[in-house]
Amino acid sequence: MDAARDPEYLKATAQAVTDFKTALEEFLSLHETNHVARGIAPAILPHDDADPDEIHDARAKAARAAGRAYYAPRLTGSYIHVEGHGAVDPIAAWHSMASPKPLLEPDNVLEICDQILGRLEAMAAKAAAEAPSVTGVDLLHPLVWGAARRLWLNEHYREAVASAAEALVTHVQARTGRRDLSATSLWQQVFSASDPKEGQPRLRWPGDPQDQTVRSMNDGLRQFAPGAQMTIRNTSAHGTDGMTAQDALERLAVLSLLARWVDACDDVTAQPTDTPKPQARDKE
């Protein structure tokens, strides 16, 4: 996902810039502005009574904060033009103010930090307004939405559907131990009307097998699950046409319903058979 379109990332970057500005102000509080030989001498000088260790720690703190805010200038296009140096990254070059021939002065960096924060706030608001809606989608079965979420938010709707379908198949494979079958065959086998066999468990709708509703659910799942696999997963995984958010939402809703029905089913396994003990022969 493009970082410039991720509201949470933009907010986190803004916080990093705020932290950098705070750390820089703490560093500057141990210094005074140097108005002599501007552009030649350092822009700031330590206070006469400043503790060198405190200055060292404050400088290190500001440097770490600058590292965390590294991407902010390029995200916002916020640079300072310096004659002979071109566009200067204010966060990367902040430390030059304490060196001879400084590229920047304190006010330059503090002011552009505020500008960066304003731009990040505007970008975050714009990204949030343009973000794909998750209303309703986030209420789908957790397995389905968990697999689709990242791709959905990136507007890769076809891939989101395919990912959700594959996650559901993987879940059923783990539950039944049937990793020896293709996805469509897996659904056909786990909902098969035949009795379970050793290593071939079944999923059955709970209740009396002779009850009409239970029979309808079992018969329906036997056809519905493989059908969903073929019409939803296979077409989304192998198709090339674009898929709209609405098309994807409808398919995810089907997968979510299937996932909830799978959750409701009972696991039915083959009953162990007692091996008859050999009978002793009568002595002649």
PDB file of C-alpha atoms in Angstrom:
ATOM      1  CA  MET A   1       0.000   0.000   0.000  1.00  0.00           C
ATOM      2  CA  ASP A   2       1.203   3.497  -0.833  1.00  0.00           C
ATOM      3  CA  ALA A   3       2.313   5.007   2.485  1.00  0.00           C
ATOM      4  CA  ALA A   4       1.004   8.406   1.405  1.00  0.00           C
ATOM      5  CA  ARG A   5      -2.499   6.895   1.290  1.00  0.00           C
ATOM      6  CA  ASP A   6      -2.394   5.128   4.644  1.00  0.00           C
ATOM      7  CA  PRO A   7      -3.993   7.353   7.321  1.00  0.00           C
ATOM      8  CA  GLU A   8      -2.485   5.400  10.211  1.00  0.00           C
ATOM      9  CA  TYR A   9       1.015   5.573   8.775  1.00  0.00           C
ATOM     10  CA  LEU A  10       0.670   9.303   8.167  1.00  0.00           C
ATOM     11  CA  LYS A  11      -0.492   9.829  11.742  1.00  0.00           C
ATOM     12  CA  ALA A  12       2.409   7.764  13.056  1.00  0.00           C
ATOM     13  CA  THR A  13       4.826   9.797  10.949  1.00  0.00           C
ATOM     14  CA  ALA A  14       3.313  13.012  12.296  1.00  0.00           C
ATOM     15  CA  GLN A  15       3.886  11.744  15.827  1.00  0.00           C
ATOM     16  CA  ALA A  16       7.504  10.997  14.927  1.00  0.00           C
ATOM     17  CA  VAL A  17       7.936  14.581  13.698  1.00  0.00           C
ATOM     18  CA  THR A  18       6.348  15.915  16.889  1.00  0.00           C
ATOM     19  CA  ASP A  19       8.741  13.807  18.953  1.00  0.00           C
ATOM     20  CA  PHE A  20      11.681  15.079  16.909  1.00  0.00           C
ATOM     21  CA  LYS A  21      10.648  18.697  17.360  1.00  0.00           C
ATOM     22  CA  THR A  22      10.310  18.182  21.118  1.00  0.00           C
ATOM     23  CA  ALA A  23      13.734  16.522  21.317  1.00  0.00           C
ATOM     24  CA  LEU A  24      15.274  19.301  19.236  1.00  0.00           C
ATOM     25  CA  GLU A  25      13.787  21.970  21.495  1.00  0.00           C
ATOM     26  CA  GLU A  26      15.280  20.188  24.505  1.00  0.00           C
ATOM     27  CA  PHE A  27      18.657  20.157  22.771  1.00  0.00           C
ATOM     28  CA  LEU A  28      18.351  23.832  21.859  1.00  0.00           C
ATOM     29  CA  SER A  29      17.457  24.745  25.440  1.00  0.00           C
ATOM     30  CA  LEU A  30      21.054  23.897  26.344  1.00  0.00           C
ATOM     31  CA  HIS A  31      22.351  26.335  23.727  1.00  0.00           C
ATOM     32  CA  GLU A  32      22.135  29.971  22.757  1.00  0.00           C
ATOM     33  CA  THR A  33      21.836  31.442  19.290  1.00  0.00           C
ATOM     34  CA  ASN A  34      25.097  32.685  17.828  1.00  0.00           C
ATOM     35  CA  HIS A  35      24.646  35.934  15.912  1.00  0.00           C
ATOM     36  CA  VAL A  36      28.337  36.345  15.133  1.00  0.00           C
ATOM     37  CA  ALA A  37      29.766  35.337  11.743  1.00  0.00           C
ATOM     38  CA  ARG A  38      26.505  33.829  10.537  1.00  0.00           C
ATOM     39  CA  GLY A  39      27.019  31.169   7.941  1.00  0.00           C
ATOM     40  CA  ILE A  40      30.590  30.645   9.060  1.00  0.00           C
ATOM     41  CA  ALA A  41      30.447  29.950  12.790  1.00  0.00           C
ATOM     42  CA  PRO A  42      28.009  27.443  14.305  1.00  0.00           C
ATOM     43  CA  ALA A  43      24.451  28.751  14.518  1.00  0.00           C
ATOM     44  CA  ILE A  44      24.227  27.686  18.169  1.00  0.00           C
ATOM     45  CA  LEU A  45      26.699  27.551  21.039  1.00  0.00           C
ATOM     46  CA  PRO A  46      26.392  25.707  24.357  1.00  0.00           C
ATOM     47  CA  HIS A  47      25.448  27.733  27.405  1.00  0.00           C
ATOM     48  CA  ASP A  48      28.462  28.408  29.606  1.00  0.00           C
ATOM     49  CA  ASP A  49      26.913  26.418  32.441  1.00  0.00           C
ATOM     50  CA  ALA A  50      25.582  23.568  30.291  1.00  0.00           C
ATOM     51  CA  ASP A  51      26.615  20.065  31.327  1.00  0.00           C
ATOM     52  CA  PRO A  52      28.500  18.381  28.441  1.00  0.00           C
ATOM     53  CA  ASP A  53      26.990  15.010  29.338  1.00  0.00           C
ATOM     54  CA  GLU A  54      23.500  16.489  29.248  1.00  0.00           C
ATOM     55  CA  ILE A  55      24.235  18.022  25.856  1.00  0.00           C
ATOM     56  CA  HIS A  56      25.510  14.667  24.611  1.00  0.00           C
ATOM     57  CA  ASP A  57      22.386  12.848  25.790  1.00  0.00           C
ATOM     58  CA  ALA A  58      20.076  15.496  24.336  1.00  0.00           C
ATOM     59  CA  ARG A  59      21.897  15.348  21.009  1.00  0.00           C
ATOM     60  CA  ALA A  60      21.605  11.557  20.919  1.00  0.00           C
ATOM     61  CA  LYS A  61      17.894  11.745  21.726  1.00  0.00           C
ATOM     62  CA  ALA A  62      17.317  14.256  18.928  1.00  0.00           C
ATOM     63  CA  ALA A  63      19.311  12.102  16.504  1.00  0.00           C
ATOM     64  CA  ARG A  64      17.198   9.021  17.272  1.00  0.00           C
ATOM     65  CA  ALA A  65      14.015  11.045  16.902  1.00  0.00           C
ATOM     66  CA  ALA A  66      15.273  12.394  13.569  1.00  0.00           C
ATOM     67  CA  GLY A  67      15.818   8.826  12.411  1.00  0.00           C
ATOM     68  CA  ARG A  68      12.231   7.888  13.259  1.00  0.00           C
ATOM     69  CA  ALA A  69      10.978  10.939  11.338  1.00  0.00           C
ATOM     70  CA  TYR A  70      13.232  10.170   8.363  1.00  0.00           C
ATOM     71  CA  TYR A  71      10.487   9.768   5.755  1.00  0.00           C
ATOM     72  CA  ALA A  72       8.467  12.850   6.692  1.00  0.00           C
ATOM     73  CA  PRO A  73      10.191  15.399   4.403  1.00  0.00           C
ATOM     74  CA  ARG A  74       9.990  13.214   1.302  1.00  0.00           C
ATOM     75  CA  LEU A  75       6.375  12.255   2.054  1.00  0.00           C
ATOM     76  CA  THR A  76       5.393  15.915   2.252  1.00  0.00           C
ATOM     77  CA  GLY A  77       7.935  17.387  -0.164  1.00  0.00           C
ATOM     78  CA  SER A  78       9.215  19.671   2.591  1.00  0.00           C
ATOM     79  CA  TYR A  79      12.778  20.786   1.951  1.00  0.00           C
ATOM     80  CA  ILE A  80      14.738  23.983   2.526  1.00  0.00           C
ATOM     81  CA  HIS A  81      16.625  25.499  -0.401  1.00  0.00           C
ATOM     82  CA  VAL A  82      20.164  26.442   0.590  1.00  0.00           C
ATOM     83  CA  GLU A  83      22.326  28.390  -1.835  1.00  0.00           C
ATOM     84  CA  GLY A  84      25.036  26.132  -3.190  1.00  0.00           C
ATOM     85  CA  HIS A  85      23.462  23.004  -1.705  1.00  0.00           C
ATOM     86  CA  GLY A  86      20.049  22.851  -3.337  1.00  0.00           C
ATOM     87  CA  ALA A  87      17.142  21.221  -1.510  1.00  0.00           C
ATOM     88  CA  VAL A  88      18.208  20.253   2.007  1.00  0.00           C
ATOM     89  CA  ASP A  89      16.331  17.743   4.146  1.00  0.00           C
ATOM     90  CA  PRO A  90      15.699  19.707   7.364  1.00  0.00           C
ATOM     91  CA  ILE A  91      15.357  16.646   9.582  1.00  0.00           C
ATOM     92  CA  ALA A  92      18.433  14.863   8.249  1.00  0.00           C
ATOM     93  CA  ALA A  93      20.573  18.032   8.380  1.00  0.00           C
ATOM     94  CA  TRP A  94      19.387  19.434  11.716  1.00  0.00           C
ATOM     95  CA  HIS A  95      22.715  18.742  13.430  1.00  0.00           C
ATOM     96  CA  SER A  96      24.584  21.064  11.050  1.00  0.00           C
ATOM     97  CA  MET A  97      23.393  24.031  13.129  1.00  0.00           C
ATOM     98  CA  ALA A  98      25.949  23.093  15.782  1.00  0.00           C
ATOM     99  CA  SER A  99      28.803  22.829  13.274  1.00  0.00           C
ATOM    100  CA  PRO A 100      30.872  25.422  11.425  1.00  0.00           C
ATOM    101  CA  LYS A 101      29.295  26.597   8.166  1.00  0.00           C
ATOM    102  CA  PRO A 102      25.850  25.354   9.235  1.00  0.00           C
ATOM    103  CA  LEU A 103      23.339  24.581   6.520  1.00  0.00           C
ATOM    104  CA  LEU A 104      20.399  25.429   8.763  1.00  0.00           C
ATOM    105  CA  GLU A 105      19.514  27.558  11.754  1.00  0.00           C
ATOM    106  CA  PRO A 106      17.152  26.541  14.576  1.00  0.00           C
ATOM    107  CA  ASP A 107      14.216  28.599  13.343  1.00  0.00           C
ATOM    108  CA  ASN A 108      14.499  27.025   9.882  1.00  0.00           C
ATOM    109  CA  VAL A 109      14.060  23.530  11.279  1.00  0.00           C
ATOM    110  CA  LEU A 110      11.394  24.345  13.879  1.00  0.00           C
ATOM    111  CA  GLU A 111       9.248  26.236  11.379  1.00  0.00           C
ATOM    112  CA  ILE A 112       9.401  23.568   8.714  1.00  0.00           C
ATOM    113  CA  CYS A 113       8.551  20.908  11.321  1.00  0.00           C
ATOM    114  CA  ASP A 114       5.270  22.737  11.870  1.00  0.00           C
ATOM    115  CA  GLN A 115       4.759  22.882   8.115  1.00  0.00           C
ATOM    116  CA  ILE A 116       5.425  19.149   7.806  1.00  0.00           C
ATOM    117  CA  LEU A 117       2.937  18.442  10.599  1.00  0.00           C
ATOM    118  CA  GLY A 118       0.277  20.492   8.843  1.00  0.00           C
ATOM    119  CA  ARG A 119       0.833  18.682   5.567  1.00  0.00           C
ATOM    120  CA  LEU A 120       0.746  15.282   7.242  1.00  0.00           C
ATOM    121  CA  GLU A 121      -2.538  16.147   8.952  1.00  0.00           C
ATOM    122  CA  ALA A 122      -4.015  17.204   5.606  1.00  0.00           C
ATOM    123  CA  MET A 123      -2.697  14.084   3.878  1.00  0.00           C
ATOM    124  CA  ALA A 124      -4.089  11.817   6.610  1.00  0.00           C
ATOM    125  CA  ALA A 125      -7.514  13.442   6.348  1.00  0.00           C
ATOM    126  CA  LYS A 126      -7.495  13.084   2.550  1.00  0.00           C
ATOM    127  CA  ALA A 127      -6.343   9.462   2.737  1.00  0.00           C
ATOM    128  CA  ALA A 128      -9.070   8.625   5.252  1.00  0.00           C
ATOM    129  CA  ALA A 129     -11.720  10.224   3.040  1.00  0.00           C
ATOM    130  CA  GLU A 130     -10.546   8.297  -0.019  1.00  0.00           C
ATOM    131  CA  ALA A 131      -9.920   4.959   1.725  1.00  0.00           C
ATOM    132  CA  PRO A 132     -12.048   1.994   0.628  1.00  0.00           C
ATOM    133  CA  SER A 133     -15.052   1.594   2.860  1.00  0.00           C
ATOM    134  CA  VAL A 134     -14.928  -1.256   5.353  1.00  0.00           C
ATOM    135  CA  THR A 135     -18.473  -0.718   6.567  1.00  0.00           C
ATOM    136  CA  GLY A 136     -20.002  -4.160   6.841  1.00  0.00           C
ATOM    137  CA  VAL A 137     -16.949  -5.933   5.447  1.00  0.00           C
ATOM    138  CA  ASP A 138     -15.222  -5.913   8.817  1.00  0.00           C
ATOM    139  CA  LEU A 139     -18.219  -7.739  10.291  1.00  0.00           C
ATOM    140  CA  LEU A 140     -17.658 -10.779   8.098  1.00  0.00           C
ATOM    141  CA  HIS A 141     -16.362 -14.016   9.605  1.00  0.00           C
ATOM    142  CA  PRO A 142     -12.953 -13.235  11.187  1.00  0.00           C
ATOM    143  CA  LEU A 143     -11.208 -15.883   9.112  1.00  0.00           C
ATOM    144  CA  VAL A 144     -12.525 -14.402   5.875  1.00  0.00           C
ATOM    145  CA  TRP A 145     -11.968 -10.740   6.720  1.00  0.00           C
ATOM    146  CA  GLY A 146      -8.595 -11.475   8.303  1.00  0.00           C
ATOM    147  CA  ALA A 147      -7.344 -12.987   5.055  1.00  0.00           C
ATOM    148  CA  ALA A 148      -8.899 -10.326   2.832  1.00  0.00           C
ATOM    149  CA  ARG A 149      -8.326  -7.170   4.886  1.00  0.00           C
ATOM    150  CA  ARG A 150      -4.894  -6.031   3.702  1.00  0.00           C
ATOM    151  CA  LEU A 151      -5.680  -6.646   0.038  1.00  0.00           C
ATOM    152  CA  TRP A 152      -9.113  -5.039   0.387  1.00  0.00           C
ATOM    153  CA  LEU A 153      -7.651  -1.871   1.888  1.00  0.00           C
ATOM    154  CA  ASN A 154      -5.163  -1.762  -0.992  1.00  0.00           C
ATOM    155  CA  GLU A 155      -8.143  -2.022  -3.378  1.00  0.00           C
ATOM    156  CA  HIS A 156      -6.962  -5.399  -4.713  1.00  0.00           C
ATOM    157  CA  TYR A 157     -10.480  -6.798  -4.568  1.00  0.00           C
ATOM    158  CA  ARG A 158     -10.026  -9.891  -6.722  1.00  0.00           C
ATOM    159  CA  GLU A 159      -6.949 -10.922  -4.761  1.00  0.00           C
ATOM    160  CA  ALA A 160      -8.788 -10.287  -1.489  1.00  0.00           C
ATOM    161  CA  VAL A 161     -11.495 -12.766  -2.475  1.00  0.00           C
ATOM    162  CA  ALA A 162      -8.963 -15.381  -3.569  1.00  0.00           C
ATOM    163  CA  SER A 163      -7.020 -14.993  -0.326  1.00  0.00           C
ATOM    164  CA  ALA A 164     -10.155 -15.415   1.784  1.00  0.00           C
ATOM    165  CA  ALA A 165     -11.214 -18.525  -0.139  1.00  0.00           C
ATOM    166  CA  GLU A 166      -7.779 -20.080   0.249  1.00  0.00           C
ATOM    167  CA  ALA A 167      -7.732 -19.301   3.968  1.00  0.00           C
ATOM    168  CA  LEU A 168     -11.041 -21.103   4.405  1.00  0.00           C
ATOM    169  CA  VAL A 169      -9.766 -24.162   2.547  1.00  0.00           C
ATOM    170  CA  THR A 170      -6.606 -24.179   4.668  1.00  0.00           C
ATOM    171  CA  HIS A 171      -8.751 -24.014   7.806  1.00  0.00           C
ATOM    172  CA  VAL A 172     -10.830 -27.028   6.732  1.00  0.00           C
ATOM    173  CA  GLN A 173      -7.700 -28.952   5.740  1.00  0.00           C
ATOM    174  CA  ALA A 174      -6.243 -28.378   9.198  1.00  0.00           C
ATOM    175  CA  ARG A 175      -9.507 -29.321  10.889  1.00  0.00           C
ATOM    176  CA  THR A 176      -9.994 -32.557   8.977  1.00  0.00           C
ATOM    177  CA  GLY A 177      -6.388 -33.471   8.258  1.00  0.00           C
ATOM    178  CA  ARG A 178      -7.258 -33.829   4.555  1.00  0.00           C
ATOM    179  CA  ARG A 179      -4.282 -32.165   2.922  1.00  0.00           C
ATOM    180  CA  ASP A 180      -4.174 -34.849   0.249  1.00  0.00           C
ATOM    181  CA  LEU A 181      -7.019 -33.403  -1.823  1.00  0.00           C
ATOM    182  CA  SER A 182      -7.528 -30.505  -4.169  1.00  0.00           C
ATOM    183  CA  ALA A 183      -9.749 -27.756  -2.790  1.00  0.00           C
ATOM    184  CA  THR A 184     -12.893 -28.766  -4.685  1.00  0.00           C
ATOM    185  CA  SER A 185     -12.405 -32.448  -3.846  1.00  0.00           C
ATOM    186  CA  LEU A 186     -11.865 -31.490  -0.215  1.00  0.00           C
ATOM    187  CA  TRP A 187     -15.299 -29.886   0.003  1.00  0.00           C
ATOM    188  CA  GLN A 188     -16.886 -32.842  -1.778  1.00  0.00           C
ATOM    189  CA  GLN A 189     -15.248 -35.309   0.588  1.00  0.00           C
ATOM    190  CA  VAL A 190     -15.873 -33.568   3.916  1.00  0.00           C
ATOM    191  CA  PHE A 191     -19.565 -33.105   3.127  1.00  0.00           C
ATOM    192  CA  SER A 192     -19.960 -36.506   1.442  1.00  0.00           C
ATOM    193  CA  ALA A 193     -23.113 -38.432   2.325  1.00  0.00           C
ATOM    194  CA  SER A 194     -21.113 -41.632   2.764  1.00  0.00           C
ATOM    195  CA  ASP A 195     -20.023 -42.737   6.196  1.00  0.00           C
ATOM    196  CA  PRO A 196     -16.636 -41.529   7.423  1.00  0.00           C
ATOM    197  CA  LYS A 197     -13.674 -43.838   7.034  1.00  0.00           C
ATOM    198  CA  GLU A 198     -10.328 -44.014   8.728  1.00  0.00           C
ATOM    199  CA  GLY A 199      -8.505 -40.809   7.744  1.00  0.00           C
ATOM    200  CA  GLN A 200     -11.621 -39.512   5.979  1.00  0.00           C
ATOM    201  CA  PRO A 201     -13.708 -37.557   8.511  1.00  0.00           C
ATOM    202  CA  ARG A 202     -16.913 -35.769   7.583  1.00  0.00           C
ATOM    203  CA  LEU A 203     -18.517 -32.498   8.575  1.00  0.00           C
ATOM    204  CA  ARG A 204     -22.191 -32.841   9.491  1.00  0.00           C
ATOM    205  CA  TRP A 205     -24.819 -30.296  10.406  1.00  0.00           C
ATOM    206  CA  PRO A 206     -25.690 -30.809  14.092  1.00  0.00           C
ATOM    207  CA  GLY A 207     -28.909 -32.545  15.030  1.00  0.00           C
ATOM    208  CA  ASP A 208     -30.859 -35.660  14.192  1.00  0.00           C
ATOM    209  CA  PRO A 209     -29.695 -36.844  10.753  1.00  0.00           C
ATOM    210  CA  GLN A 210     -33.290 -37.813   9.944  1.00  0.00           C
ATOM    211  CA  ASP A 211     -34.631 -34.334  10.724  1.00  0.00           C
ATOM    212  CA  GLN A 212     -35.744 -32.590   7.527  1.00  0.00           C
ATOM    213  CA  THR A 213     -33.855 -29.372   8.291  1.00  0.00           C
ATOM    214  CA  VAL A 214     -30.675 -31.248   9.147  1.00  0.00           C
ATOM    215  CA  ARG A 215     -30.964 -33.305   5.976  1.00  0.00           C
ATOM    216  CA  SER A 216     -31.525 -30.156   3.933  1.00  0.00           C
ATOM    217  CA  MET A 217     -28.446 -28.486   5.410  1.00  0.00           C
ATOM    218  CA  ASN A 218     -26.239 -31.514   4.800  1.00  0.00           C
ATOM    219  CA  ASP A 219     -27.521 -31.960   1.249  1.00  0.00           C
ATOM    220  CA  GLY A 220     -27.175 -28.235   0.586  1.00  0.00           C
ATOM    221  CA  LEU A 221     -23.646 -27.960   1.961  1.00  0.00           C
ATOM    222  CA  ARG A 222     -22.618 -30.927  -0.175  1.00  0.00           C
ATOM    223  CA  GLN A 223     -23.418 -28.849  -3.254  1.00  0.00           C
ATOM    224  CA  PHE A 224     -22.935 -25.319  -1.936  1.00  0.00           C
ATOM    225  CA  ALA A 225     -19.348 -25.657  -0.675  1.00  0.00           C
ATOM    226  CA  PRO A 226     -17.812 -27.129  -3.873  1.00  0.00           C
ATOM    227  CA  GLY A 227     -19.896 -24.701  -5.909  1.00  0.00           C
ATOM    228  CA  ALA A 228     -18.552 -21.733  -3.962  1.00  0.00           C
ATOM    229  CA  GLN A 229     -15.035 -23.053  -4.484  1.00  0.00           C
ATOM    230  CA  MET A 230     -15.454 -23.315  -8.238  1.00  0.00           C
ATOM    231  CA  THR A 231     -17.426 -20.132  -8.830  1.00  0.00           C
ATOM    232  CA  ILE A 232     -15.733 -17.833  -6.317  1.00  0.00           C
ATOM    233  CA  ARG A 233     -12.211 -18.983  -5.525  1.00  0.00           C
ATOM    234  CA  ASN A 234     -11.258 -20.410  -8.917  1.00  0.00           C
ATOM    235  CA  THR A 235     -12.576 -17.468 -10.914  1.00  0.00           C
ATOM    236  CA  SER A 236     -10.996 -14.904  -8.602  1.00  0.00           C
ATOM    237  CA  ALA A 237      -7.635 -16.682  -8.507  1.00  0.00           C
ATOM    238  CA  HIS A 238      -7.366 -17.337 -12.224  1.00  0.00           C
ATOM    239  CA  GLY A 239      -9.369 -14.473 -13.722  1.00  0.00           C
ATOM    240  CA  THR A 240      -7.769 -11.333 -15.098  1.00  0.00           C
ATOM    241  CA  ASP A 241     -10.706  -8.955 -15.305  1.00  0.00           C
ATOM    242  CA  GLY A 242     -11.041  -6.257 -12.682  1.00  0.00           C
ATOM    243  CA  MET A 243     -13.411  -6.797  -9.780  1.00  0.00           C
ATOM    244  CA  THR A 244     -15.387  -3.999  -8.191  1.00  0.00           C
ATOM    245  CA  ALA A 245     -15.704  -3.541  -4.456  1.00  0.00           C
ATOM    246  CA  GLN A 246     -19.374  -4.531  -4.681  1.00  0.00           C
ATOM    247  CA  ASP A 247     -18.580  -7.737  -6.585  1.00  0.00           C
ATOM    248  CA  ALA A 248     -15.898  -8.621  -4.056  1.00  0.00           C
ATOM    249  CA  LEU A 249     -18.146  -7.841  -1.094  1.00  0.00           C
ATOM    250  CA  GLU A 250     -20.853 -10.188  -2.366  1.00  0.00           C
ATOM    251  CA  ARG A 251     -18.339 -13.005  -2.841  1.00  0.00           C
ATOM    252  CA  LEU A 252     -16.779 -12.443   0.568  1.00  0.00           C
ATOM    253  CA  ALA A 253     -20.261 -12.563   2.084  1.00  0.00           C
ATOM    254  CA  VAL A 254     -20.789 -16.019   0.568  1.00  0.00           C
ATOM    255  CA  LEU A 255     -17.448 -17.217   1.933  1.00  0.00           C
ATOM    256  CA  SER A 256     -18.282 -15.747   5.329  1.00  0.00           C
ATOM    257  CA  LEU A 257     -21.574 -17.626   5.420  1.00  0.00           C
ATOM    258  CA  LEU A 258     -19.834 -20.853   4.444  1.00  0.00           C
ATOM    259  CA  ALA A 259     -17.215 -20.298   7.162  1.00  0.00           C
ATOM    260  CA  ARG A 260     -19.921 -19.846   9.800  1.00  0.00           C
ATOM    261  CA  TRP A 261     -21.689 -23.005   8.640  1.00  0.00           C
ATOM    262  CA  VAL A 262     -18.404 -24.915   8.809  1.00  0.00           C
ATOM    263  CA  ASP A 263     -17.974 -23.675  12.378  1.00  0.00           C
ATOM    264  CA  ALA A 264     -21.437 -24.960  13.235  1.00  0.00           C
ATOM    265  CA  CYS A 265     -20.832 -28.451  11.841  1.00  0.00           C
ATOM    266  CA  ASP A 266     -19.873 -31.429  13.947  1.00  0.00           C
ATOM    267  CA  ASP A 267     -16.783 -33.500  13.205  1.00  0.00           C
ATOM    268  CA  VAL A 268     -17.752 -37.081  12.452  1.00  0.00           C
ATOM    269  CA  THR A 269     -15.015 -39.691  12.373  1.00  0.00           C
ATOM    270  CA  ALA A 270     -14.961 -43.413  11.729  1.00  0.00           C
ATOM    271  CA  GLN A 271     -15.713 -45.502  14.778  1.00  0.00           C
ATOM    272  CA  PRO A 272     -12.886 -47.866  15.673  1.00  0.00           C
ATOM    273  CA  THR A 273     -13.754 -51.489  15.088  1.00  0.00           C
ATOM    274  CA  ASP A 274     -12.828 -54.138  17.612  1.00  0.00           C
ATOM    275  CA  THR A 275     -10.424 -56.663  16.142  1.00  0.00           C
ATOM    276  CA  PRO A 276     -11.708 -60.138  17.038  1.00  0.00           C
ATOM    277  CA  LYS A 277      -9.303 -62.032  19.204  1.00  0.00           C
ATOM    278  CA  PRO A 278      -8.139 -65.377  17.763  1.00  0.00           C
ATOM    279  CA  GLN A 279      -9.803 -68.281  19.500  1.00  0.00           C
ATOM    280  CA  ALA A 280      -7.658 -70.989  20.987  1.00  0.00           C
ATOM    281  CA  ARG A 281      -7.972 -74.372  19.308  1.00  0.00           C
ATOM    282  CA  ASP A 282      -9.163 -77.326  21.319  1.00  0.00           C
ATOM    283  CA  LYS A 283      -6.465 -79.873  21.813  1.00  0.00           C
ATOM    284  CA  GLU A 284      -7.171 -83.102  19.996  1.00  0.00           C
TER     285      GLU A 284
END
